[in-house]
């Protein structure tokens, strides 16, 4: 199974929490959204390790995906790190992680509705 990881943007903590609560109601959710106060590789690795275990994903492959993202997207990481600092302490940097096949199916479902 292949996985994907992407930084999505900045969100107020309360908005992110409400979004997570709504997503927990959906039973066929194929991705996880992570929110962190810091833009660092270590923080996101710790987050995806926890999510992977709960999802039954291969932890080593998910962590490898996050590391590859970090190694290949320095400009994006710097941009979001700056935006997070500008946004203040009441905000989180949001990322998405999931398996590619399921994410593709989710997008196709959205486009067909």
Tab-separated table of C-alpha atoms in Angstrom:
chain	number	residue	atom	x	y	z
A	1	UNK	CA	0.000	0.000	0.000
A	2	UNK	CA	1.238	3.505	-0.829
A	3	UNK	CA	0.589	6.505	1.354
A	4	UNK	CA	0.369	10.230	0.870
A	5	UNK	CA	1.147	13.144	3.170
A	6	UNK	CA	0.495	16.812	2.519
A	7	UNK	CA	0.451	20.067	4.470
A	8	UNK	CA	-2.917	21.713	3.852
A	9	UNK	CA	-3.026	24.978	5.732
A	10	UNK	CA	-3.638	26.833	8.961
A	11	UNK	CA	-6.787	26.416	11.028
A	12	UNK	CA	-8.062	27.871	14.287
A	13	UNK	CA	-7.970	25.174	16.981
A	14	UNK	CA	-11.728	25.210	17.579
A	15	UNK	CA	-12.528	24.926	13.872
A	16	UNK	CA	-10.143	21.977	13.509
A	17	UNK	CA	-11.630	20.278	16.582
A	18	UNK	CA	-15.190	20.687	15.220
A	19	UNK	CA	-14.091	19.328	11.845
A	20	UNK	CA	-12.499	16.286	13.514
A	21	UNK	CA	-15.706	15.625	15.462
A	22	UNK	CA	-17.757	15.642	12.246
A	23	UNK	CA	-15.290	13.316	10.528
A	24	UNK	CA	-15.494	10.779	13.356
A	25	UNK	CA	-19.169	10.332	12.546
A	26	UNK	CA	-18.299	9.213	8.999
A	27	UNK	CA	-17.559	5.504	8.988
A	28	UNK	CA	-15.733	5.241	5.664
A	29	UNK	CA	-13.169	7.968	6.264
A	30	UNK	CA	-10.034	6.941	4.403
A	31	UNK	CA	-7.682	9.715	5.465
A	32	UNK	CA	-6.656	11.364	8.699
A	33	UNK	CA	-6.243	15.069	9.303
A	34	UNK	CA	-3.532	16.071	11.743
A	35	UNK	CA	-3.260	19.407	13.508
A	36	UNK	CA	-0.082	20.550	15.238
A	37	UNK	CA	1.178	23.739	16.869
A	38	UNK	CA	4.627	23.211	15.368
A	39	UNK	CA	5.869	22.728	11.844
A	40	UNK	CA	8.519	20.086	12.425
A	41	UNK	CA	9.282	16.660	11.073
A	42	UNK	CA	9.456	15.127	14.552
A	43	UNK	CA	6.001	16.390	15.515
A	44	UNK	CA	4.359	15.039	12.377
A	45	UNK	CA	6.176	11.700	12.593
A	46	UNK	CA	4.845	11.246	16.120
A	47	UNK	CA	1.332	12.116	14.897
A	48	UNK	CA	1.375	9.704	11.959
A	49	UNK	CA	2.785	6.913	14.113
A	50	UNK	CA	-0.230	7.180	16.431
A	51	UNK	CA	-2.694	7.386	13.543
A	52	UNK	CA	-1.078	4.508	11.667
A	53	UNK	CA	-1.334	2.154	14.611
A	54	UNK	CA	-5.031	2.983	15.072
A	55	UNK	CA	-5.719	2.567	11.344
A	56	UNK	CA	-3.752	-0.635	10.878
A	57	UNK	CA	-1.460	1.106	8.400
A	58	UNK	CA	2.171	0.123	7.991
A	59	UNK	CA	3.841	2.581	10.344
A	60	UNK	CA	7.232	2.331	8.639
A	61	UNK	CA	5.759	3.182	5.225
A	62	UNK	CA	3.716	6.098	6.528
A	63	UNK	CA	6.726	7.531	8.368
A	64	UNK	CA	8.815	7.080	5.201
A	65	UNK	CA	6.176	9.027	3.259
A	66	UNK	CA	6.319	11.922	5.733
A	67	UNK	CA	10.128	11.976	5.615
A	68	UNK	CA	10.084	11.960	1.810
A	69	UNK	CA	7.624	14.848	1.825
A	70	UNK	CA	9.885	16.768	4.201
A	71	UNK	CA	12.969	16.102	2.068
A	72	UNK	CA	11.304	17.117	-1.211
A	73	UNK	CA	9.172	20.112	-0.220
A	74	UNK	CA	11.410	22.548	1.628
A	75	UNK	CA	9.733	25.614	0.072
A	76	UNK	CA	6.270	24.474	1.097
A	77	UNK	CA	7.436	23.660	4.617
A	78	UNK	CA	9.070	27.062	5.018
A	79	UNK	CA	5.951	28.766	3.699
A	80	UNK	CA	3.607	26.966	6.120
A	81	UNK	CA	6.014	27.426	9.023
A	82	UNK	CA	5.940	31.194	8.384
A	83	UNK	CA	2.140	31.228	8.064
A	84	UNK	CA	1.805	29.276	11.320
A	85	UNK	CA	4.005	31.769	13.153
A	86	UNK	CA	2.021	34.670	11.668
A	87	UNK	CA	-1.290	33.063	12.679
A	88	UNK	CA	-0.474	32.878	16.382
A	89	UNK	CA	-0.860	30.331	19.141
A	90	UNK	CA	-4.586	29.766	18.676
A	91	UNK	CA	-3.985	28.068	15.316
A	92	UNK	CA	-2.743	24.729	14.050
A	93	UNK	CA	-0.912	23.571	10.957
A	94	UNK	CA	-3.142	20.971	9.322
A	95	UNK	CA	-1.860	18.010	7.328
A	96	UNK	CA	-3.542	15.064	5.637
A	97	UNK	CA	-2.258	11.491	5.594
A	98	UNK	CA	-3.823	8.439	4.012
A	99	UNK	CA	-3.388	5.645	1.579
A	100	UNK	CA	-3.308	6.828	-2.029
A	101	UNK	CA	-5.902	4.394	-3.383
A	102	UNK	CA	-8.511	5.361	-0.796
A	103	UNK	CA	-7.786	9.066	-1.185
A	104	UNK	CA	-8.236	8.772	-4.956
A	105	UNK	CA	-11.570	6.988	-4.423
A	106	UNK	CA	-12.696	9.750	-2.070
A	107	UNK	CA	-11.872	12.421	-4.643
A	108	UNK	CA	-13.672	10.497	-7.391
A	109	UNK	CA	-16.725	10.166	-5.140
A	110	UNK	CA	-16.710	13.941	-4.516
A	111	UNK	CA	-16.382	14.697	-8.225
A	112	UNK	CA	-19.200	12.357	-9.209
A	113	UNK	CA	-21.698	13.837	-6.737
